[in-house]
């Protein structure tokens, strides 16, 4: 039995986003808990699809004692403010220094954190913690989009990254980290081998539900055996303009020779797959035209009494107020919906979650039976709550960031209201007790819009059901997400179109001006 310190500090930094990330973003809750300290950590994260949840579960099962320190995360956004980084890092250093009896340390990290004064947030954090406790075994869980640096490897004993995108295996990654730490505590020191590819991959084409990432992930798993413990393909986060940005192959094995062989094998396959990391981006006009065309060829039977152009979850007078619970499970029919992924306004990549270009195009074309979300506009949500369910609201919606088109004018009918406290039910946000602030579902013409007060990517159907919208009942869904939505929404889809409307989560990396990449790096 060992005494293991447990901590986490997560941020995926989009260095092209103009607004820095302050400490307040780490303190407040969103889809994940707000800042946690000490004994708060285990109960607040238990049952969630988070690496720290999986690690705690594994450590308790192995009979270890835990010393929880601090855990916090913030939604992807601009560089972490210097003061915020130093506050959290300093507190972690102080906490670790007060735990001289620790046998090991587990860290829940992202791997693509950039601060205003540091390109390699995780590498520097690991260096500082290693300085506090030289020789202490340190294992960290990382995101699938981690940008691995030599410093991260130097100051840790093992780094274990998610294998999936959508990240449905975050808790499982924590359990894998627990297995690596078990080996360390038994005296088995892993040998690491790192390879870094000379290109960066757009986020939309990194999904492990499609090739080539699916095949590379399978190939990595096939290389593991009793001597080769972890073989990982880690595509990196391309919106971090730093020296270490890009895909990696990382292997841990019982011997250096075994690690190097496995790394060479997988790295060769990554290089061969280079030209397959591509896909089609649609403009808003192209996407809406294609969606309307497909719908014109689909005959979707509506329940008796429903009107054409209205979602069957409620006609124009079906207004309701939803509380902290989720609405009922949706009907089982699936496969008729066209999904428009508003990828560049994805809050999960640093987008503001409030652009309106795609919504304007849908209204201009007279689209019906459409639901869009989740649009972040706290002022609009407050106005909807003040007006009440059933009211007609003239308040403009969205575009508070100043990106893209103007706010969407009303008038809107307030269809449903919610307090924003809900539990994720899909594979990605499974068990997450979200707090998105006051929420509303409003209707303008044939378009329903789900609005929140805190930005969060639309990756779970529970976010829609919370305000009475059943996603399966719509012909078209507009989701502010890039890939994570596929875990919970793909089964509903007849077709998924990735749309390049304005936003900070840039899909075409050639439109960006990189300054800090390694000289040999190519932009795909």
Coordinates of C-alpha atoms in Angstrom, one line a residue:
X1 CA 0.0 0.0 0.0
X2 CA 1.3 3.4 -1.0
X3 CA 0.5 7.0 -0.3
X4 CA -0.2 8.8 -3.6
X5 CA -0.7 12.5 -4.2
X6 CA -3.4 13.4 -6.6
X7 CA -3.7 16.7 -8.5
X8 CA -4.8 18.2 -11.8
X9 CA -4.3 21.5 -13.7
X10 CA -5.9 21.4 -17.2
X11 CA -6.1 23.9 -20.1
X12 CA -6.0 23.5 -23.8
X13 CA -4.7 26.8 -25.1
X14 CA -5.6 28.4 -28.4
X15 CA -2.8 30.9 -28.8
X16 CA -4.7 32.6 -31.7
X17 CA -7.6 33.5 -29.3
X18 CA -7.3 37.1 -28.3
X19 CA -8.5 37.0 -24.7
X20 CA -6.2 35.5 -22.0
X21 CA -7.6 33.0 -19.5
X22 CA -7.9 34.4 -16.0
X23 CA -8.0 32.6 -12.7
X24 CA -11.8 33.0 -12.6
X25 CA -12.2 30.5 -15.4
X26 CA -10.4 27.9 -13.4
X27 CA -12.5 28.6 -10.3
X28 CA -16.0 28.4 -11.9
X29 CA -17.7 25.2 -12.9
X30 CA -18.8 24.5 -16.4
X31 CA -19.2 20.9 -17.8
X32 CA -16.5 19.9 -15.3
X33 CA -16.2 21.0 -11.6
X34 CA -14.7 24.3 -10.6
X35 CA -11.5 24.5 -8.5
X36 CA -11.3 21.7 -6.0
X37 CA -9.0 21.3 -3.0
X38 CA -8.2 18.4 -0.8
X39 CA -11.1 16.2 0.3
X40 CA -13.4 17.9 -2.2
X41 CA -11.7 16.2 -5.2
X42 CA -12.9 12.6 -5.0
X43 CA -16.6 13.1 -4.4
X44 CA -16.8 16.0 -6.9
X45 CA -15.3 14.0 -9.7
X46 CA -16.5 10.4 -8.9
X47 CA -18.4 8.7 -11.7
X48 CA -17.3 11.2 -14.3
X49 CA -15.5 10.5 -17.5
X50 CA -12.3 12.3 -16.3
X51 CA -8.8 10.9 -15.9
X52 CA -8.7 11.8 -12.2
X53 CA -11.9 9.8 -11.6
X54 CA -10.5 6.7 -13.3
X55 CA -7.2 7.0 -11.4
X56 CA -8.8 7.4 -8.0
X57 CA -11.0 4.4 -8.8
X58 CA -7.9 2.3 -9.7
X59 CA -5.8 3.5 -6.8
X60 CA -8.6 2.7 -4.3
X61 CA -9.1 -0.7 -5.9
X62 CA -5.4 -1.4 -5.4
X63 CA -5.6 -0.5 -1.7
X64 CA -3.6 2.7 -1.9
X65 CA -4.1 5.8 0.3
X66 CA -4.6 9.0 -1.5
X67 CA -3.5 12.6 -0.6
X68 CA -5.7 14.8 -2.8
X69 CA -4.0 18.2 -3.4
X70 CA -5.8 20.4 -6.0
X71 CA -7.7 20.0 -9.2
X72 CA -8.9 22.6 -11.7
X73 CA -9.6 23.1 -15.4
X74 CA -10.8 25.9 -17.7
X75 CA -12.5 25.8 -21.0
X76 CA -10.2 26.0 -24.0
X77 CA -9.3 29.7 -24.7
X78 CA -6.4 32.1 -25.0
X79 CA -3.1 31.9 -23.1
X80 CA -3.4 31.4 -19.3
X81 CA -2.7 34.7 -17.5
X82 CA 0.6 34.7 -15.8
X83 CA -1.0 35.4 -12.4
X84 CA -3.4 32.4 -12.8
X85 CA -0.6 30.0 -13.8
X86 CA 1.6 31.1 -11.0
X87 CA -1.2 30.9 -8.4
X88 CA -2.1 27.3 -9.3
X89 CA 1.5 26.2 -9.8
X90 CA 2.7 27.8 -6.6
X91 CA -0.1 26.3 -4.6
X92 CA 0.7 22.8 -6.0
X93 CA 4.4 23.3 -5.1
X94 CA 3.5 24.3 -1.6
X95 CA 1.0 21.4 -1.1
X96 CA 3.6 18.9 -2.4
X97 CA 6.2 20.3 0.0
X98 CA 3.9 19.6 2.9
X99 CA 3.6 15.9 1.9
X100 CA 7.0 14.4 2.7
X101 CA 5.6 10.9 3.1
X102 CA 4.2 10.6 -0.4
X103 CA 5.3 7.5 -2.3
X104 CA 4.2 8.8 -5.8
X105 CA 2.3 11.6 -7.5
X106 CA -0.5 11.4 -10.1
X107 CA -1.3 14.5 -12.2
X108 CA -4.3 15.0 -14.5
X109 CA -2.9 17.4 -17.2
X110 CA -3.8 18.4 -20.7
X111 CA -0.5 18.7 -22.4
X112 CA -1.3 21.8 -24.5
X113 CA -1.3 24.6 -21.9
X114 CA 0.4 27.8 -22.9
X115 CA 0.7 30.7 -20.4
X116 CA 1.5 34.3 -21.2
X117 CA 5.0 33.8 -20.1
X118 CA 5.5 30.1 -20.9
X119 CA 5.2 28.1 -24.1
X120 CA 5.3 24.7 -22.3
X121 CA 3.0 25.0 -19.3
X122 CA 3.1 21.3 -18.4
X123 CA 6.8 20.9 -18.9
X124 CA 7.5 23.8 -16.5
X125 CA 5.0 22.6 -13.9
X126 CA 6.5 19.1 -13.9
X127 CA 10.0 20.7 -13.6
X128 CA 8.9 22.6 -10.6
X129 CA 7.2 19.7 -8.9
X130 CA 10.2 17.4 -9.6
X131 CA 12.4 20.1 -8.0
X132 CA 10.3 20.0 -4.8
X133 CA 10.5 16.2 -4.6
X134 CA 13.4 14.8 -6.5
X135 CA 13.1 11.1 -7.2
X136 CA 9.4 10.9 -6.5
X137 CA 7.6 8.8 -9.1
X138 CA 5.4 11.0 -11.2
X139 CA 2.8 9.7 -13.7
X140 CA 0.5 12.1 -15.6
X141 CA -2.6 11.6 -17.8
X142 CA -2.7 13.7 -20.9
X143 CA -5.2 14.7 -23.5
X144 CA -5.2 13.2 -27.0
X145 CA -4.2 16.7 -28.3
X146 CA -1.2 17.1 -26.1
X147 CA 1.9 18.7 -27.6
X148 CA 4.7 16.6 -26.1
X149 CA 7.9 18.4 -25.2
X150 CA 11.3 17.0 -24.1
X151 CA 10.8 18.7 -20.7
X152 CA 7.5 16.8 -20.1
X153 CA 9.3 13.5 -20.6
X154 CA 12.4 14.6 -18.6
X155 CA 10.5 15.6 -15.5
X156 CA 8.0 12.7 -15.4
X157 CA 8.2 8.9 -15.2
X158 CA 5.3 8.2 -17.5
X159 CA 2.8 10.1 -19.6
X160 CA -0.4 8.3 -20.6
X161 CA -2.7 10.0 -23.1
X162 CA -6.3 9.4 -24.2
X163 CA -6.6 7.1 -27.2
X164 CA -9.9 8.4 -28.5
X165 CA -11.4 11.5 -30.2
X166 CA -14.2 12.0 -29.1
X167 CA -12.5 11.4 -25.8
X168 CA -14.8 8.7 -24.4
X169 CA -11.8 7.1 -22.6
X170 CA -10.7 9.8 -20.2
X171 CA -11.6 7.8 -17.1
X172 CA -10.0 4.7 -18.7
X173 CA -6.8 6.7 -19.3
X174 CA -6.7 7.4 -15.5
X175 CA -6.9 3.7 -14.9
X176 CA -4.1 3.1 -17.4
X177 CA -2.0 5.7 -15.6
X178 CA -2.7 3.7 -12.4
X179 CA -1.4 0.6 -14.0
X180 CA 1.8 2.4 -15.0
X181 CA 2.2 3.8 -11.5
X182 CA 1.7 0.2 -10.1
X183 CA 4.7 -0.9 -12.2
X184 CA 6.8 2.0 -10.9
X185 CA 5.9 1.2 -7.3
X186 CA 6.9 -2.5 -7.9
X187 CA 10.3 -1.3 -9.1
X188 CA 9.9 -1.6 -12.8
X189 CA 11.2 1.6 -14.5
X190 CA 9.7 2.2 -18.0
X191 CA 12.0 3.1 -20.9
X192 CA 10.6 5.9 -23.1
X193 CA 10.9 6.4 -26.8
X194 CA 9.5 9.6 -28.4
X195 CA 9.1 10.5 -32.1
X196 CA 7.7 13.8 -33.3
X197 CA 6.2 14.1 -36.8
X198 CA 7.1 17.1 -39.0
X199 CA 3.6 18.4 -39.6
X200 CA 0.5 19.6 -37.8
X201 CA -3.0 18.1 -38.2
X202 CA -6.2 20.1 -38.3
X203 CA -8.5 19.2 -35.4
X204 CA -11.5 18.1 -37.6
X205 CA -9.4 15.4 -39.2
X206 CA -8.0 13.9 -36.0
X207 CA -11.1 11.9 -35.1
X208 CA -10.5 8.2 -34.2
X209 CA -13.9 7.4 -35.6
X210 CA -12.4 7.8 -39.1
X211 CA -9.2 7.0 -40.9
X212 CA -6.4 7.5 -40.6
X213 CA -6.5 8.1 -36.9
X214 CA -8.6 5.0 -36.3
X215 CA -6.1 2.8 -38.0
X216 CA -3.1 4.4 -36.2
X217 CA -4.8 3.9 -32.9
X218 CA -5.5 0.3 -33.6
X219 CA -1.9 -0.2 -34.8
X220 CA -0.6 1.3 -31.6
X221 CA -2.6 -1.1 -29.5
X222 CA -1.5 -4.0 -31.6
X223 CA 2.2 -3.3 -30.7
X224 CA 1.6 -3.6 -27.0
X225 CA 2.6 -6.8 -25.2
X226 CA 4.0 -7.9 -21.8
X227 CA 7.3 -6.0 -22.6
X228 CA 5.8 -3.0 -24.4
X229 CA 3.4 -1.4 -22.0
X230 CA 2.2 1.7 -23.7
X231 CA 2.2 2.6 -27.4
X232 CA 0.5 5.9 -28.1
X233 CA -0.3 8.1 -31.1
X234 CA -0.9 11.6 -29.9
X235 CA -1.9 14.0 -32.7
X236 CA -1.3 17.3 -30.8
X237 CA -3.2 20.6 -30.7
X238 CA -2.5 22.6 -33.8
X239 CA -3.9 25.9 -32.5
X240 CA -1.0 26.3 -30.1
X241 CA 1.7 28.2 -31.9
X242 CA 4.6 26.9 -29.9
X243 CA 7.9 25.1 -30.7
X244 CA 6.6 21.7 -29.5
X245 CA 3.3 21.7 -31.4
X246 CA 2.5 18.6 -33.4
X247 CA 1.8 14.9 -33.4
X248 CA 3.9 12.5 -31.4
X249 CA 4.5 8.8 -31.0
X250 CA 5.3 7.8 -27.4
X251 CA 6.2 4.4 -26.2
X252 CA 7.0 3.0 -22.7
X253 CA 8.5 -0.5 -22.5
X254 CA 10.5 -2.8 -20.2
X255 CA 13.7 -2.2 -22.3
X256 CA 15.0 0.7 -24.4
X257 CA 15.4 -1.6 -27.4
X258 CA 11.7 -2.7 -27.2
X259 CA 10.6 0.9 -26.8
X260 CA 12.6 2.1 -29.8
X261 CA 11.4 -0.7 -32.1
X262 CA 7.8 0.0 -31.3
X263 CA 8.2 3.7 -31.7
X264 CA 9.9 3.3 -35.1
X265 CA 7.2 1.0 -36.3
X266 CA 4.3 3.3 -35.4
X267 CA 6.1 6.4 -36.5
X268 CA 6.6 5.0 -40.0
X269 CA 2.9 4.4 -40.2
X270 CA 2.1 8.0 -39.0
X271 CA 4.4 9.4 -41.8
X272 CA 2.7 7.2 -44.4
X273 CA -0.7 8.4 -43.3
X274 CA 0.2 12.1 -43.7
X275 CA -1.8 12.8 -46.8
X276 CA -4.9 11.1 -45.4
X277 CA -5.5 13.7 -42.7
X278 CA -7.9 15.7 -44.9
X279 CA -11.6 16.3 -45.3
X280 CA -14.2 18.7 -46.8
X281 CA -15.1 22.0 -45.3
X282 CA -18.4 23.6 -46.3
X283 CA -19.3 27.3 -46.3
X284 CA -22.5 28.1 -44.5
X285 CA -24.3 28.6 -47.8
X286 CA -23.1 25.3 -49.2
X287 CA -23.9 23.4 -46.0
X288 CA -27.5 24.8 -45.7
X289 CA -28.1 24.1 -49.4
X290 CA -27.0 20.5 -49.0
X291 CA -29.0 20.0 -45.9
X292 CA -32.2 21.4 -47.5
X293 CA -31.6 19.3 -50.6
X294 CA -31.2 16.1 -48.6
X295 CA -34.3 16.8 -46.5
X296 CA -36.3 17.4 -49.7
X297 CA -35.6 13.7 -50.6
X298 CA -36.4 12.3 -47.2
X299 CA -39.9 11.4 -46.1
X300 CA -40.1 11.7 -42.3
X301 CA -43.4 10.6 -40.9
X302 CA -44.7 13.1 -38.4
X303 CA -46.9 12.0 -35.5
X304 CA -50.6 12.7 -35.8
X305 CA -51.5 16.3 -34.9
X306 CA -48.1 17.7 -35.6
X307 CA -47.6 20.6 -38.0
X308 CA -45.1 20.6 -40.9
X309 CA -42.1 22.6 -40.0
X310 CA -42.4 22.1 -36.2
X311 CA -40.3 19.7 -34.1
X312 CA -42.5 17.0 -32.7
X313 CA -41.3 17.7 -29.2
X314 CA -43.7 20.6 -29.1
X315 CA -45.8 22.9 -31.2
X316 CA -45.6 26.7 -31.0
X317 CA -47.5 26.7 -27.7
X318 CA -45.5 23.9 -26.1
X319 CA -43.6 26.0 -23.6
X320 CA -42.2 24.7 -20.4
X321 CA -39.8 25.4 -17.6
X322 CA -37.1 22.8 -16.9
X323 CA -35.4 22.4 -13.6
X324 CA -32.0 20.9 -12.7
X325 CA -33.0 17.4 -13.9
X326 CA -32.8 16.1 -17.5
X327 CA -35.9 15.5 -19.6
X328 CA -36.9 12.0 -20.6
X329 CA -34.8 9.7 -22.7
X330 CA -35.3 10.5 -26.4
X331 CA -37.2 8.2 -28.7
X332 CA -35.3 5.5 -30.4
X333 CA -35.8 6.6 -34.1
X334 CA -32.5 7.7 -35.6
X335 CA -30.6 8.3 -38.8
X336 CA -32.6 11.0 -40.6
X337 CA -31.0 14.1 -39.3
X338 CA -28.4 16.3 -41.1
X339 CA -25.8 17.6 -38.6
X340 CA -24.0 20.8 -39.4
X341 CA -20.9 21.0 -37.2
X342 CA -20.1 24.7 -36.6
X343 CA -16.5 23.7 -36.0
X344 CA -14.8 27.1 -36.0
X345 CA -17.0 28.3 -33.2
X346 CA -16.4 25.3 -31.1
X347 CA -15.8 26.3 -27.4
X348 CA -13.8 23.1 -27.1
X349 CA -11.1 24.5 -29.3
X350 CA -11.2 28.1 -28.0
X351 CA -14.2 29.4 -29.9
X352 CA -16.5 32.0 -28.3
X353 CA -19.6 29.9 -28.8
X354 CA -21.7 32.9 -29.9
X355 CA -21.3 33.4 -33.7
X356 CA -24.4 33.6 -35.8
X357 CA -23.4 33.3 -39.4
X358 CA -24.8 29.8 -39.8
X359 CA -28.0 30.8 -38.1
X360 CA -28.5 33.8 -40.4
X361 CA -28.1 31.5 -43.4
X362 CA -30.7 29.1 -42.1
X363 CA -33.2 31.8 -41.6
X364 CA -32.4 33.4 -44.9
X365 CA -33.2 30.1 -46.6
X366 CA -36.4 29.5 -44.6
X367 CA -35.1 26.2 -43.0
X368 CA -37.6 24.4 -40.8
X369 CA -37.3 21.8 -38.1
X370 CA -33.9 23.0 -37.1
X371 CA -32.3 23.1 -33.6
X372 CA -29.0 24.9 -33.0
X373 CA -26.8 25.1 -29.9
X374 CA -25.3 25.8 -27.7
X375 CA -25.1 29.5 -28.2
X376 CA -23.4 31.3 -25.3
X377 CA -25.1 34.7 -24.5
X378 CA -25.6 35.3 -20.8
X379 CA -27.5 38.6 -21.4
X380 CA -30.0 36.9 -23.7
X381 CA -30.5 34.1 -21.3
X382 CA -31.2 36.6 -18.5
X383 CA -33.7 38.4 -20.7
X384 CA -35.4 35.2 -21.5
X385 CA -35.7 34.3 -17.8
X386 CA -37.0 37.7 -17.0
X387 CA -39.6 37.5 -19.8
X388 CA -40.7 34.0 -18.8
X389 CA -41.7 30.9 -20.8
X390 CA -44.2 31.7 -23.4
X391 CA -43.2 35.3 -23.8
X392 CA -42.2 37.0 -27.0
X393 CA -38.7 38.4 -26.8
X394 CA -37.2 41.1 -29.0
X395 CA -33.7 40.9 -27.5
X396 CA -30.9 40.3 -30.2
X397 CA -29.0 37.0 -29.8
X398 CA -25.3 36.2 -30.0
X399 CA -22.2 37.8 -31.6
X400 CA -21.1 39.4 -28.3
X401 CA -17.5 38.4 -29.3
X402 CA -17.7 40.6 -32.3
X403 CA -16.7 37.7 -34.6
X404 CA -18.6 37.2 -37.8
X405 CA -22.1 38.3 -38.5
X406 CA -24.3 40.7 -36.4
X407 CA -26.5 39.4 -33.6
X408 CA -29.5 37.5 -34.7
X409 CA -32.6 39.7 -34.5
X410 CA -35.9 38.4 -33.0
X411 CA -38.6 38.3 -32.2
X412 CA -38.3 35.0 -30.4
X413 CA -40.8 32.9 -28.6
X414 CA -39.4 31.6 -25.3
X415 CA -40.1 27.9 -25.5
X416 CA -38.4 26.6 -22.3
X417 CA -36.1 27.7 -19.5
X418 CA -33.6 25.9 -17.4
X419 CA -31.1 26.6 -14.6
X420 CA -28.2 25.0 -16.5
X421 CA -27.5 22.3 -13.9
X422 CA -27.7 19.0 -15.6
X423 CA -25.9 15.7 -15.8
X424 CA -24.1 14.5 -18.9
X425 CA -25.5 11.3 -20.3
X426 CA -23.5 10.7 -23.5
X427 CA -20.2 8.9 -23.7
X428 CA -18.0 12.0 -23.6
X429 CA -19.6 14.0 -20.8
X430 CA -20.8 10.8 -19.0
X431 CA -21.6 11.6 -15.4
X432 CA -20.4 15.2 -15.6
X433 CA -22.5 17.5 -13.4
X434 CA -22.7 20.6 -15.5
X435 CA -23.4 24.1 -14.5
X436 CA -23.9 26.2 -17.6
X437 CA -25.8 29.1 -15.9
X438 CA -29.3 30.1 -16.9
X439 CA -30.4 28.4 -20.1
X440 CA -33.2 28.9 -22.6
X441 CA -34.7 27.4 -25.7
X442 CA -36.2 30.0 -28.0
X443 CA -37.8 29.8 -31.4
X444 CA -37.6 32.1 -34.4
X445 CA -39.4 31.0 -37.6
X446 CA -38.6 27.3 -38.0
X447 CA -35.4 27.5 -35.9
X448 CA -35.0 26.5 -32.3
X449 CA -31.9 27.8 -30.5
X450 CA -30.5 26.5 -27.2
X451 CA -28.8 29.3 -25.3
X452 CA -26.5 29.1 -22.2
X453 CA -24.8 31.6 -19.9
X454 CA -21.5 29.8 -19.9
X455 CA -19.8 28.5 -23.1
X456 CA -19.6 24.8 -23.6
X457 CA -19.4 22.7 -26.8
X458 CA -22.6 20.9 -27.8
X459 CA -21.3 17.4 -27.2
X460 CA -24.2 15.9 -25.1
X461 CA -27.9 15.5 -25.9
X462 CA -28.6 16.3 -22.2
X463 CA -27.8 19.9 -22.9
X464 CA -30.7 20.1 -25.3
X465 CA -33.1 17.9 -23.3
X466 CA -32.5 20.2 -20.3
X467 CA -34.7 22.8 -22.1
X468 CA -37.1 20.4 -23.6
X469 CA -35.5 19.8 -27.0
X470 CA -35.2 16.2 -28.2
X471 CA -32.4 16.2 -30.8
X472 CA -33.9 13.2 -32.7
X473 CA -37.0 15.1 -33.5
X474 CA -35.3 17.7 -35.7
X475 CA -34.4 17.3 -39.4
X476 CA -31.3 19.5 -39.0
X477 CA -29.0 20.0 -36.0
X478 CA -26.4 22.8 -35.8
X479 CA -23.9 21.9 -33.2
X480 CA -21.1 24.1 -32.0
X481 CA -18.5 21.3 -31.8
X482 CA -15.8 19.8 -34.0
X483 CA -15.7 16.1 -33.2
X484 CA -16.9 15.4 -29.6
X485 CA -20.5 15.7 -30.6
X486 CA -20.1 12.5 -32.6
X487 CA -20.0 10.4 -29.5
X488 CA -23.6 11.2 -28.6
X489 CA -25.2 12.5 -31.8
X490 CA -23.7 10.5 -34.7
X491 CA -26.3 7.8 -34.4
X492 CA -29.0 10.3 -35.3
X493 CA -27.3 11.5 -38.4
X494 CA -28.1 10.8 -42.0
X495 CA -25.1 13.0 -42.9
X496 CA -22.6 15.2 -41.0
X497 CA -21.2 18.3 -42.7
X498 CA -18.2 20.2 -41.2
X499 CA -19.0 23.9 -41.7
X500 CA -16.4 26.7 -41.8
X501 CA -18.4 29.6 -40.4
X502 CA -16.4 32.4 -38.7
X503 CA -14.8 31.5 -35.3
X504 CA -11.5 31.2 -33.4
X505 CA -11.2 27.4 -33.7
X506 CA -9.6 27.7 -37.1
X507 CA -10.2 24.6 -39.3
X508 CA -8.0 25.6 -42.3
X509 CA -4.6 26.1 -40.6
X510 CA -3.2 27.7 -43.7
X511 CA -5.1 30.9 -42.9
X512 CA -3.1 31.3 -39.7
X513 CA 0.3 33.0 -39.3
X514 CA 2.5 30.7 -37.2
X515 CA 5.7 32.1 -35.7
X516 CA 7.0 29.5 -33.3
X517 CA 6.8 26.1 -35.0
X518 CA 9.9 24.1 -35.5
X519 CA 11.6 24.9 -38.8
X520 CA 10.8 21.6 -40.4
X521 CA 7.0 21.7 -39.6
X522 CA 4.5 21.5 -42.4
X523 CA 0.9 22.6 -42.1
X524 CA -1.6 20.1 -43.5

